[in-house]
Amino acid sequence: IDNKAYEREGDLVAEWDYVEQLFARETIEQMHQDYCNVLVYLSEADWDNDKFELPQLSNQDALFLLSKNIETQEVPEKTLFTYYEEQAKQEGFLSKFAVIDANGSYTHEEIITKSIQLAHYLCSLSCKDVLIGIFMEKGHKQVISALGIMMAGCGYLPLSIEWPMGRVEEVLHTAQVQKVLVSSTQNTSSYLSDIAWMAIENIITVETSNACCPTVSADDLAYVIFTSGSTGKPKGVSISHRSALNTLLAVNRRYQVGQADKILALSDLSFDLSVYDIFGLLIVG
């Protein structure tokens, strides 16, 4: 179901698109009418005093809903990268391929080693508790960049190479980003001069300092992804390690994702589903 809400000639339009093969027409019509009734109620109600009463469910319906919402799991206390590193060592998949891109295949050990190398470099620049942008084409360098930034105690901000220059600059200014990791294939000479554009190849192919990196907790910032801005100005959404990892573990458990599985990582890094494309698969090998 695709729920569209927009204004037309001063009126609010609540439009639903749905897959006819999945829902009976009368079911959708009743759901949509109930939805509209709630909107009407909320627009007229006294929010300080009125109380919205949900319709009473039959015992059978109540038990059905309970069975669908009774899923529980232990809340993770690790970060995305510490959980990944520990699983890689314990489950013995360090030597197996983690990422396959247009340039080749890369093992988990290679990805982790290069990520640590990047983290030490960023820590030598005293980059803790800041956002660092990622501006590069899809591939293993995006994965290394995201991991290395988080290992350094920072959050990563994905930027799409398909965006117009104006959107890139607006997002960077809004997020107050001062450093961006960029691939050598991206020409950033016409972009903001007050931003440090750091070529990822120059960092992960040379020996860097062993600067101490900070301890990162599960509640620390992992990344910020900006909305499309289709309903106004783009807004950054901040996600912690705990929140992201909790979701990834739940999805993997429900669909029994394991080492034998592969994924076509189609989502752009600036789209939130890329988080599962990358980390959902890495954490299971």
PDB file of C-alpha atoms in Angstrom:
ATOM      1  CA  ILE A   1       0.000   0.000   0.000  1.00  0.00           C
ATOM      2  CA  ASP A   2       1.335   3.412  -0.973  1.00  0.00           C
ATOM      3  CA  ASN A   3      -0.144   6.188   1.165  1.00  0.00           C
ATOM      4  CA  LYS A   4       0.022   9.579  -0.560  1.00  0.00           C
ATOM      5  CA  ALA A   5      -0.895  12.771   1.272  1.00  0.00           C
ATOM      6  CA  TYR A   6      -0.820  16.113  -0.508  1.00  0.00           C
ATOM      7  CA  GLU A   7      -2.691  19.408  -0.927  1.00  0.00           C
ATOM      8  CA  ARG A   8      -4.797  20.276  -3.962  1.00  0.00           C
ATOM      9  CA  GLU A   9      -6.584  23.621  -4.205  1.00  0.00           C
ATOM     10  CA  GLY A  10      -6.479  24.010  -0.446  1.00  0.00           C
ATOM     11  CA  ASP A  11      -7.810  20.521   0.312  1.00  0.00           C
ATOM     12  CA  LEU A  12      -6.000  17.541   1.814  1.00  0.00           C
ATOM     13  CA  VAL A  13      -5.948  14.521  -0.482  1.00  0.00           C
ATOM     14  CA  ALA A  14      -5.385  11.066   1.042  1.00  0.00           C
ATOM     15  CA  GLU A  15      -4.779   8.737  -1.879  1.00  0.00           C
ATOM     16  CA  TRP A  16      -3.960   5.037  -1.635  1.00  0.00           C
ATOM     17  CA  ASP A  17      -2.406   2.875  -4.328  1.00  0.00           C
ATOM     18  CA  TYR A  18      -2.437  -0.861  -3.683  1.00  0.00           C
ATOM     19  CA  VAL A  19      -1.654  -4.186  -5.342  1.00  0.00           C
ATOM     20  CA  GLU A  20      -4.970  -5.693  -6.391  1.00  0.00           C
ATOM     21  CA  GLN A  21      -3.617  -9.248  -6.205  1.00  0.00           C
ATOM     22  CA  LEU A  22      -2.818  -8.843  -2.495  1.00  0.00           C
ATOM     23  CA  PHE A  23      -5.980  -7.184  -1.146  1.00  0.00           C
ATOM     24  CA  ALA A  24      -9.706  -7.562  -1.662  1.00  0.00           C
ATOM     25  CA  ARG A  25     -11.234  -4.314  -2.918  1.00  0.00           C
ATOM     26  CA  GLU A  26     -13.777  -4.153  -0.104  1.00  0.00           C
ATOM     27  CA  THR A  27     -10.982  -4.584   2.463  1.00  0.00           C
ATOM     28  CA  ILE A  28      -9.026  -1.653   1.056  1.00  0.00           C
ATOM     29  CA  GLU A  29     -12.144   0.502   0.832  1.00  0.00           C
ATOM     30  CA  GLN A  30     -13.006  -0.163   4.483  1.00  0.00           C
ATOM     31  CA  MET A  31      -9.405   0.473   5.614  1.00  0.00           C
ATOM     32  CA  HIS A  32      -9.256   3.714   3.657  1.00  0.00           C
ATOM     33  CA  GLN A  33     -12.589   4.887   5.053  1.00  0.00           C
ATOM     34  CA  ASP A  34     -11.404   4.116   8.607  1.00  0.00           C
ATOM     35  CA  TYR A  35      -8.191   6.033   7.897  1.00  0.00           C
ATOM     36  CA  CYS A  36     -10.135   9.055   6.621  1.00  0.00           C
ATOM     37  CA  ASN A  37     -12.436   8.899   9.653  1.00  0.00           C
ATOM     38  CA  VAL A  38      -9.403   9.144  11.927  1.00  0.00           C
ATOM     39  CA  LEU A  39      -8.103  12.161   9.979  1.00  0.00           C
ATOM     40  CA  VAL A  40     -11.466  13.897  10.252  1.00  0.00           C
ATOM     41  CA  TYR A  41     -11.630  13.160  13.972  1.00  0.00           C
ATOM     42  CA  LEU A  42      -8.115  14.514  14.557  1.00  0.00           C
ATOM     43  CA  SER A  43      -8.890  17.689  12.626  1.00  0.00           C
ATOM     44  CA  GLU A  44     -11.978  18.437  14.750  1.00  0.00           C
ATOM     45  CA  ALA A  45     -11.020  17.035  18.164  1.00  0.00           C
ATOM     46  CA  ASP A  46      -9.968  18.928  21.266  1.00  0.00           C
ATOM     47  CA  TRP A  47      -6.519  17.367  21.609  1.00  0.00           C
ATOM     48  CA  ASP A  48      -6.218  18.350  25.267  1.00  0.00           C
ATOM     49  CA  ASN A  49      -9.491  16.796  26.413  1.00  0.00           C
ATOM     50  CA  ASP A  50     -10.944  14.398  23.848  1.00  0.00           C
ATOM     51  CA  LYS A  51     -10.000  10.737  23.890  1.00  0.00           C
ATOM     52  CA  PHE A  52     -10.041   8.711  20.705  1.00  0.00           C
ATOM     53  CA  GLU A  53     -11.627   5.313  21.259  1.00  0.00           C
ATOM     54  CA  LEU A  54     -10.490   2.517  18.999  1.00  0.00           C
ATOM     55  CA  PRO A  55     -13.195   0.051  17.891  1.00  0.00           C
ATOM     56  CA  GLN A  56     -13.359  -3.107  19.962  1.00  0.00           C
ATOM     57  CA  LEU A  57     -11.808  -6.152  18.325  1.00  0.00           C
ATOM     58  CA  SER A  58     -13.223  -9.643  18.535  1.00  0.00           C
ATOM     59  CA  ASN A  59     -11.219 -12.069  20.657  1.00  0.00           C
ATOM     60  CA  GLN A  60     -10.106 -13.867  17.510  1.00  0.00           C
ATOM     61  CA  ASP A  61      -8.846 -10.648  15.874  1.00  0.00           C
ATOM     62  CA  ALA A  62      -7.151  -9.549  19.100  1.00  0.00           C
ATOM     63  CA  LEU A  63      -5.293 -12.866  19.386  1.00  0.00           C
ATOM     64  CA  PHE A  64      -4.271 -12.638  15.720  1.00  0.00           C
ATOM     65  CA  LEU A  65      -2.814  -9.140  16.203  1.00  0.00           C
ATOM     66  CA  LEU A  66      -1.048 -10.229  19.383  1.00  0.00           C
ATOM     67  CA  SER A  67       0.559 -13.176  17.588  1.00  0.00           C
ATOM     68  CA  LYS A  68       1.913 -10.836  14.902  1.00  0.00           C
ATOM     69  CA  ASN A  69       3.341  -8.314  17.364  1.00  0.00           C
ATOM     70  CA  ILE A  70       4.759 -10.556  20.076  1.00  0.00           C
ATOM     71  CA  GLU A  71       8.239 -10.760  18.502  1.00  0.00           C
ATOM     72  CA  THR A  72      10.971  -9.934  20.992  1.00  0.00           C
ATOM     73  CA  GLN A  73      14.756 -10.037  21.001  1.00  0.00           C
ATOM     74  CA  GLU A  74      17.539  -8.940  23.287  1.00  0.00           C
ATOM     75  CA  VAL A  75      18.481  -5.334  22.639  1.00  0.00           C
ATOM     76  CA  PRO A  76      22.061  -5.218  21.261  1.00  0.00           C
ATOM     77  CA  GLU A  77      24.775  -3.505  23.286  1.00  0.00           C
ATOM     78  CA  LYS A  78      27.368  -3.463  20.512  1.00  0.00           C
ATOM     79  CA  THR A  79      28.092  -1.133  17.626  1.00  0.00           C
ATOM     80  CA  LEU A  80      27.625  -2.135  13.994  1.00  0.00           C
ATOM     81  CA  PHE A  81      31.348  -2.576  13.459  1.00  0.00           C
ATOM     82  CA  THR A  82      32.209  -4.358  16.721  1.00  0.00           C
ATOM     83  CA  TYR A  83      29.399  -6.846  16.159  1.00  0.00           C
ATOM     84  CA  TYR A  84      30.644  -7.416  12.599  1.00  0.00           C
ATOM     85  CA  GLU A  85      34.280  -7.858  13.659  1.00  0.00           C
ATOM     86  CA  GLU A  86      33.397 -10.282  16.452  1.00  0.00           C
ATOM     87  CA  GLN A  87      31.130 -12.364  14.236  1.00  0.00           C
ATOM     88  CA  ALA A  88      33.775 -12.523  11.504  1.00  0.00           C
ATOM     89  CA  LYS A  89      36.313 -13.944  13.954  1.00  0.00           C
ATOM     90  CA  GLN A  90      33.973 -16.268  15.847  1.00  0.00           C
ATOM     91  CA  GLU A  91      32.173 -17.667  12.815  1.00  0.00           C
ATOM     92  CA  GLY A  92      35.369 -17.997  10.799  1.00  0.00           C
ATOM     93  CA  PHE A  93      34.352 -16.118   7.684  1.00  0.00           C
ATOM     94  CA  LEU A  94      37.304 -13.683   7.573  1.00  0.00           C
ATOM     95  CA  SER A  95      38.757 -15.379   4.489  1.00  0.00           C
ATOM     96  CA  LYS A  96      35.436 -15.480   2.607  1.00  0.00           C
ATOM     97  CA  PHE A  97      34.328 -12.847   0.133  1.00  0.00           C
ATOM     98  CA  ALA A  98      32.440  -9.922   1.638  1.00  0.00           C
ATOM     99  CA  VAL A  99      31.973  -7.618  -1.355  1.00  0.00           C
ATOM    100  CA  ILE A 100      32.056  -8.184  -5.099  1.00  0.00           C
ATOM    101  CA  ASP A 101      32.049  -5.060  -7.268  1.00  0.00           C
ATOM    102  CA  ALA A 102      33.079  -3.970 -10.756  1.00  0.00           C
ATOM    103  CA  ASN A 103      36.752  -4.033  -9.779  1.00  0.00           C
ATOM    104  CA  GLY A 104      37.003  -7.410  -8.070  1.00  0.00           C
ATOM    105  CA  SER A 105      36.204  -9.477  -4.979  1.00  0.00           C
ATOM    106  CA  TYR A 106      37.225  -8.562  -1.437  1.00  0.00           C
ATOM    107  CA  THR A 107      37.310 -10.732   1.667  1.00  0.00           C
ATOM    108  CA  HIS A 108      35.980  -9.781   5.075  1.00  0.00           C
ATOM    109  CA  GLU A 109      39.560  -9.611   6.337  1.00  0.00           C
ATOM    110  CA  GLU A 110      40.501  -7.129   3.603  1.00  0.00           C
ATOM    111  CA  ILE A 111      37.435  -4.978   4.280  1.00  0.00           C
ATOM    112  CA  ILE A 112      38.054  -4.910   8.043  1.00  0.00           C
ATOM    113  CA  THR A 113      41.808  -4.270   7.704  1.00  0.00           C
ATOM    114  CA  LYS A 114      41.307  -1.327   5.325  1.00  0.00           C
ATOM    115  CA  SER A 115      38.508   0.048   7.536  1.00  0.00           C
ATOM    116  CA  ILE A 116      40.787   0.020  10.573  1.00  0.00           C
ATOM    117  CA  GLN A 117      43.508   1.730   8.538  1.00  0.00           C
ATOM    118  CA  LEU A 118      41.045   4.472   7.555  1.00  0.00           C
ATOM    119  CA  ALA A 119      39.844   4.813  11.151  1.00  0.00           C
ATOM    120  CA  HIS A 120      43.391   5.388  12.431  1.00  0.00           C
ATOM    121  CA  TYR A 121      43.921   8.054   9.804  1.00  0.00           C
ATOM    122  CA  LEU A 122      40.698   9.863  10.743  1.00  0.00           C
ATOM    123  CA  CYS A 123      41.563   9.614  14.444  1.00  0.00           C
ATOM    124  CA  SER A 124      44.910  11.242  13.721  1.00  0.00           C
ATOM    125  CA  LEU A 125      42.898  14.223  12.457  1.00  0.00           C
ATOM    126  CA  SER A 126      40.889  14.371  15.704  1.00  0.00           C
ATOM    127  CA  CYS A 127      37.598  13.720  13.935  1.00  0.00           C
ATOM    128  CA  LYS A 128      35.576  12.224  16.817  1.00  0.00           C
ATOM    129  CA  ASP A 129      31.875  13.090  17.175  1.00  0.00           C
ATOM    130  CA  VAL A 130      31.554  14.718  13.769  1.00  0.00           C
ATOM    131  CA  LEU A 131      29.852  13.788  10.523  1.00  0.00           C
ATOM    132  CA  ILE A 132      32.046  12.784   7.600  1.00  0.00           C
ATOM    133  CA  GLY A 133      30.606  12.615   4.111  1.00  0.00           C
ATOM    134  CA  ILE A 134      30.952   9.763   1.609  1.00  0.00           C
ATOM    135  CA  PHE A 135      30.873  10.781  -2.059  1.00  0.00           C
ATOM    136  CA  MET A 136      31.773   7.919  -4.388  1.00  0.00           C
ATOM    137  CA  GLU A 137      30.373   5.332  -6.778  1.00  0.00           C
ATOM    138  CA  LYS A 138      28.935   2.054  -5.513  1.00  0.00           C
ATOM    139  CA  GLY A 139      31.552  -0.495  -4.524  1.00  0.00           C
ATOM    140  CA  HIS A 140      33.795  -1.840  -1.788  1.00  0.00           C
ATOM    141  CA  LYS A 141      35.261   1.606  -1.049  1.00  0.00           C
ATOM    142  CA  GLN A 142      31.835   2.781   0.157  1.00  0.00           C
ATOM    143  CA  VAL A 143      31.778  -0.128   2.605  1.00  0.00           C
ATOM    144  CA  ILE A 144      35.291   0.601   3.868  1.00  0.00           C
ATOM    145  CA  SER A 145      34.457   4.301   4.196  1.00  0.00           C
ATOM    146  CA  ALA A 146      31.302   3.707   6.242  1.00  0.00           C
ATOM    147  CA  LEU A 147      33.016   1.222   8.556  1.00  0.00           C
ATOM    148  CA  GLY A 148      36.171   3.306   8.987  1.00  0.00           C
ATOM    149  CA  ILE A 149      34.215   6.458   9.797  1.00  0.00           C
ATOM    150  CA  MET A 150      32.204   4.670  12.479  1.00  0.00           C
ATOM    151  CA  MET A 151      35.308   3.019  13.934  1.00  0.00           C
ATOM    152  CA  ALA A 152      36.789   6.514  14.335  1.00  0.00           C
ATOM    153  CA  GLY A 153      33.846   7.508  16.530  1.00  0.00           C
ATOM    154  CA  CYS A 154      32.121   9.538  13.823  1.00  0.00           C
ATOM    155  CA  GLY A 155      28.907   9.237  11.866  1.00  0.00           C
ATOM    156  CA  TYR A 156      28.855   8.887   8.109  1.00  0.00           C
ATOM    157  CA  LEU A 157      26.767  11.051   5.790  1.00  0.00           C
ATOM    158  CA  PRO A 158      26.112   9.416   2.396  1.00  0.00           C
ATOM    159  CA  LEU A 159      25.986  11.701  -0.650  1.00  0.00           C
ATOM    160  CA  SER A 160      24.770  10.498  -4.032  1.00  0.00           C
ATOM    161  CA  ILE A 161      26.966  11.140  -7.063  1.00  0.00           C
ATOM    162  CA  GLU A 162      23.694  11.449  -9.011  1.00  0.00           C
ATOM    163  CA  TRP A 163      22.558  14.506  -7.018  1.00  0.00           C
ATOM    164  CA  PRO A 164      22.759  17.996  -8.549  1.00  0.00           C
ATOM    165  CA  MET A 165      25.592  20.077  -7.136  1.00  0.00           C
ATOM    166  CA  GLY A 166      23.113  22.343  -5.352  1.00  0.00           C
ATOM    167  CA  ARG A 167      21.668  19.467  -3.323  1.00  0.00           C
ATOM    168  CA  VAL A 168      25.123  18.171  -2.383  1.00  0.00           C
ATOM    169  CA  GLU A 169      26.122  21.612  -1.126  1.00  0.00           C
ATOM    170  CA  GLU A 170      22.838  22.146   0.739  1.00  0.00           C
ATOM    171  CA  VAL A 171      23.123  18.829   2.570  1.00  0.00           C
ATOM    172  CA  LEU A 172      26.779  19.442   3.481  1.00  0.00           C
ATOM    173  CA  HIS A 173      26.016  22.917   4.833  1.00  0.00           C
ATOM    174  CA  THR A 174      22.920  21.773   6.730  1.00  0.00           C
ATOM    175  CA  ALA A 175      24.853  18.911   8.336  1.00  0.00           C
ATOM    176  CA  GLN A 176      27.868  21.176   9.010  1.00  0.00           C
ATOM    177  CA  VAL A 177      30.203  18.675   7.378  1.00  0.00           C
ATOM    178  CA  GLN A 178      33.819  19.747   6.921  1.00  0.00           C
ATOM    179  CA  LYS A 179      35.370  16.533   5.562  1.00  0.00           C
ATOM    180  CA  VAL A 180      34.223  14.200   2.791  1.00  0.00           C
ATOM    181  CA  LEU A 181      35.746  10.919   1.653  1.00  0.00           C
ATOM    182  CA  VAL A 182      35.728  10.814  -2.133  1.00  0.00           C
ATOM    183  CA  SER A 183      36.918   8.346  -4.771  1.00  0.00           C
ATOM    184  CA  SER A 184      39.555   9.381  -7.282  1.00  0.00           C
ATOM    185  CA  THR A 185      37.051   9.005 -10.124  1.00  0.00           C
ATOM    186  CA  GLN A 186      34.858  11.825  -8.807  1.00  0.00           C
ATOM    187  CA  ASN A 187      35.814  15.352  -9.868  1.00  0.00           C
ATOM    188  CA  THR A 188      35.070  17.645  -6.929  1.00  0.00           C
ATOM    189  CA  SER A 189      37.010  20.658  -8.162  1.00  0.00           C
ATOM    190  CA  SER A 190      33.801  22.604  -8.784  1.00  0.00           C
ATOM    191  CA  TYR A 191      32.361  21.823  -5.363  1.00  0.00           C
ATOM    192  CA  LEU A 192      32.654  23.731  -2.104  1.00  0.00           C
ATOM    193  CA  SER A 193      36.173  25.000  -1.449  1.00  0.00           C
ATOM    194  CA  ASP A 194      35.653  25.079   2.338  1.00  0.00           C
ATOM    195  CA  ILE A 195      35.251  21.292   2.419  1.00  0.00           C
ATOM    196  CA  ALA A 196      38.220  18.925   2.747  1.00  0.00           C
ATOM    197  CA  TRP A 197      37.739  16.364  -0.048  1.00  0.00           C
ATOM    198  CA  MET A 198      39.869  13.354   0.959  1.00  0.00           C
ATOM    199  CA  ALA A 199      40.645  10.691  -1.667  1.00  0.00           C
ATOM    200  CA  ILE A 200      39.975   7.279  -0.101  1.00  0.00           C
ATOM    201  CA  GLU A 201      42.629   5.606  -2.309  1.00  0.00           C
ATOM    202  CA  ASN A 202      45.382   7.801  -0.864  1.00  0.00           C
ATOM    203  CA  ILE A 203      44.448   6.746   2.651  1.00  0.00           C
ATOM    204  CA  ILE A 204      43.965   2.988   2.359  1.00  0.00           C
ATOM    205  CA  THR A 205      46.967   2.330   0.098  1.00  0.00           C
ATOM    206  CA  VAL A 206      49.639   3.894   2.299  1.00  0.00           C
ATOM    207  CA  GLU A 207      50.815   3.287   5.839  1.00  0.00           C
ATOM    208  CA  THR A 208      49.085   5.604   8.282  1.00  0.00           C
ATOM    209  CA  SER A 209      49.517   6.436  11.933  1.00  0.00           C
ATOM    210  CA  ASN A 210      48.317   4.155  14.707  1.00  0.00           C
ATOM    211  CA  ALA A 211      46.487   6.986  16.427  1.00  0.00           C
ATOM    212  CA  CYS A 212      44.255   5.784  19.258  1.00  0.00           C
ATOM    213  CA  CYS A 213      40.592   5.699  18.370  1.00  0.00           C
ATOM    214  CA  PRO A 214      37.853   6.412  20.932  1.00  0.00           C
ATOM    215  CA  THR A 215      35.518   3.908  22.520  1.00  0.00           C
ATOM    216  CA  VAL A 216      32.208   3.953  20.670  1.00  0.00           C
ATOM    217  CA  SER A 217      28.977   2.948  22.419  1.00  0.00           C
ATOM    218  CA  ALA A 218      25.779   1.438  21.045  1.00  0.00           C
ATOM    219  CA  ASP A 219      23.927   4.730  21.549  1.00  0.00           C
ATOM    220  CA  ASP A 220      26.463   6.799  19.620  1.00  0.00           C
ATOM    221  CA  LEU A 221      25.637   8.143  16.173  1.00  0.00           C
ATOM    222  CA  ALA A 222      26.234   5.696  13.313  1.00  0.00           C
ATOM    223  CA  TYR A 223      25.000   7.689  10.325  1.00  0.00           C
ATOM    224  CA  VAL A 224      22.737  10.492   9.109  1.00  0.00           C
ATOM    225  CA  ILE A 225      20.588  10.086   5.989  1.00  0.00           C
ATOM    226  CA  PHE A 226      18.764  13.036   4.476  1.00  0.00           C
ATOM    227  CA  THR A 227      15.181  12.836   3.269  1.00  0.00           C
ATOM    228  CA  SER A 228      14.418  13.528  -0.377  1.00  0.00           C
ATOM    229  CA  GLY A 229      12.940  16.937   0.402  1.00  0.00           C
ATOM    230  CA  SER A 230       9.887  16.207  -1.744  1.00  0.00           C
ATOM    231  CA  THR A 231       7.622  17.649   0.966  1.00  0.00           C
ATOM    232  CA  GLY A 232       9.863  20.595   1.827  1.00  0.00           C
ATOM    233  CA  LYS A 233      13.478  21.163   2.791  1.00  0.00           C
ATOM    234  CA  PRO A 234      15.567  17.959   3.128  1.00  0.00           C
ATOM    235  CA  LYS A 235      15.987  16.877   6.756  1.00  0.00           C
ATOM    236  CA  GLY A 236      18.725  14.751   8.251  1.00  0.00           C
ATOM    237  CA  VAL A 237      17.659  11.642  10.192  1.00  0.00           C
ATOM    238  CA  SER A 238      20.185  10.489  12.810  1.00  0.00           C
ATOM    239  CA  ILE A 239      20.428   6.769  13.629  1.00  0.00           C
ATOM    240  CA  SER A 240      22.387   5.169  16.462  1.00  0.00           C
ATOM    241  CA  HIS A 241      24.335   1.910  16.270  1.00  0.00           C
ATOM    242  CA  ARG A 242      21.864   0.229  18.616  1.00  0.00           C
ATOM    243  CA  SER A 243      18.821   1.150  16.525  1.00  0.00           C
ATOM    244  CA  ALA A 244      20.344   0.042  13.232  1.00  0.00           C
ATOM    245  CA  LEU A 245      21.802  -3.201  14.583  1.00  0.00           C
ATOM    246  CA  ASN A 246      18.541  -4.089  16.346  1.00  0.00           C
ATOM    247  CA  THR A 247      16.683  -3.863  13.030  1.00  0.00           C
ATOM    248  CA  LEU A 248      19.317  -5.804  11.077  1.00  0.00           C
ATOM    249  CA  LEU A 249      19.326  -8.655  13.597  1.00  0.00           C
ATOM    250  CA  ALA A 250      15.517  -8.844  13.551  1.00  0.00           C
ATOM    251  CA  VAL A 251      15.361  -8.982   9.742  1.00  0.00           C
ATOM    252  CA  ASN A 252      18.097 -11.612   9.516  1.00  0.00           C
ATOM    253  CA  ARG A 253      16.429 -13.774  12.162  1.00  0.00           C
ATOM    254  CA  ARG A 254      12.981 -13.535  10.573  1.00  0.00           C
ATOM    255  CA  TYR A 255      14.218 -14.428   7.084  1.00  0.00           C
ATOM    256  CA  GLN A 256      16.982 -16.788   8.267  1.00  0.00           C
ATOM    257  CA  VAL A 257      19.728 -14.930   6.392  1.00  0.00           C
ATOM    258  CA  GLY A 258      23.113 -16.617   6.687  1.00  0.00           C
ATOM    259  CA  GLN A 259      26.573 -17.095   5.175  1.00  0.00           C
ATOM    260  CA  ALA A 260      25.224 -18.902   2.114  1.00  0.00           C
ATOM    261  CA  ASP A 261      23.180 -15.879   1.036  1.00  0.00           C
ATOM    262  CA  LYS A 262      24.121 -13.037  -1.309  1.00  0.00           C
ATOM    263  CA  ILE A 263      22.368  -9.768  -2.086  1.00  0.00           C
ATOM    264  CA  LEU A 264      22.219  -7.447  -5.093  1.00  0.00           C
ATOM    265  CA  ALA A 265      23.002  -4.163  -3.353  1.00  0.00           C
ATOM    266  CA  LEU A 266      20.810  -1.967  -5.546  1.00  0.00           C
ATOM    267  CA  SER A 267      20.010   0.815  -3.063  1.00  0.00           C
ATOM    268  CA  ASP A 268      21.974   4.047  -3.335  1.00  0.00           C
ATOM    269  CA  LEU A 269      24.117   4.705  -0.267  1.00  0.00           C
ATOM    270  CA  SER A 270      22.031   7.836   0.394  1.00  0.00           C
ATOM    271  CA  PHE A 271      18.878   5.670   0.707  1.00  0.00           C
ATOM    272  CA  ASP A 272      18.254   4.005   4.064  1.00  0.00           C
ATOM    273  CA  LEU A 273      17.782   0.500   2.627  1.00  0.00           C
ATOM    274  CA  SER A 274      21.501   0.539   1.773  1.00  0.00           C
ATOM    275  CA  VAL A 275      22.156   0.030   5.493  1.00  0.00           C
ATOM    276  CA  TYR A 276      20.700  -3.462   5.223  1.00  0.00           C
ATOM    277  CA  ASP A 277      22.335  -4.096   1.851  1.00  0.00           C
ATOM    278  CA  ILE A 278      25.725  -3.528   3.453  1.00  0.00           C
ATOM    279  CA  PHE A 279      25.620  -4.328   7.153  1.00  0.00           C
ATOM    280  CA  GLY A 280      22.755  -6.818   7.177  1.00  0.00           C
ATOM    281  CA  LEU A 281      24.842  -9.155   5.034  1.00  0.00           C
ATOM    282  CA  LEU A 282      28.268  -8.387   6.500  1.00  0.00           C
ATOM    283  CA  ILE A 283      27.225  -9.368  10.022  1.00  0.00           C
ATOM    284  CA  VAL A 284      26.280 -12.877   8.885  1.00  0.00           C
ATOM    285  CA  GLY A 285      29.268 -13.400   6.619  1.00  0.00           C
TER     286      GLY A 285
END
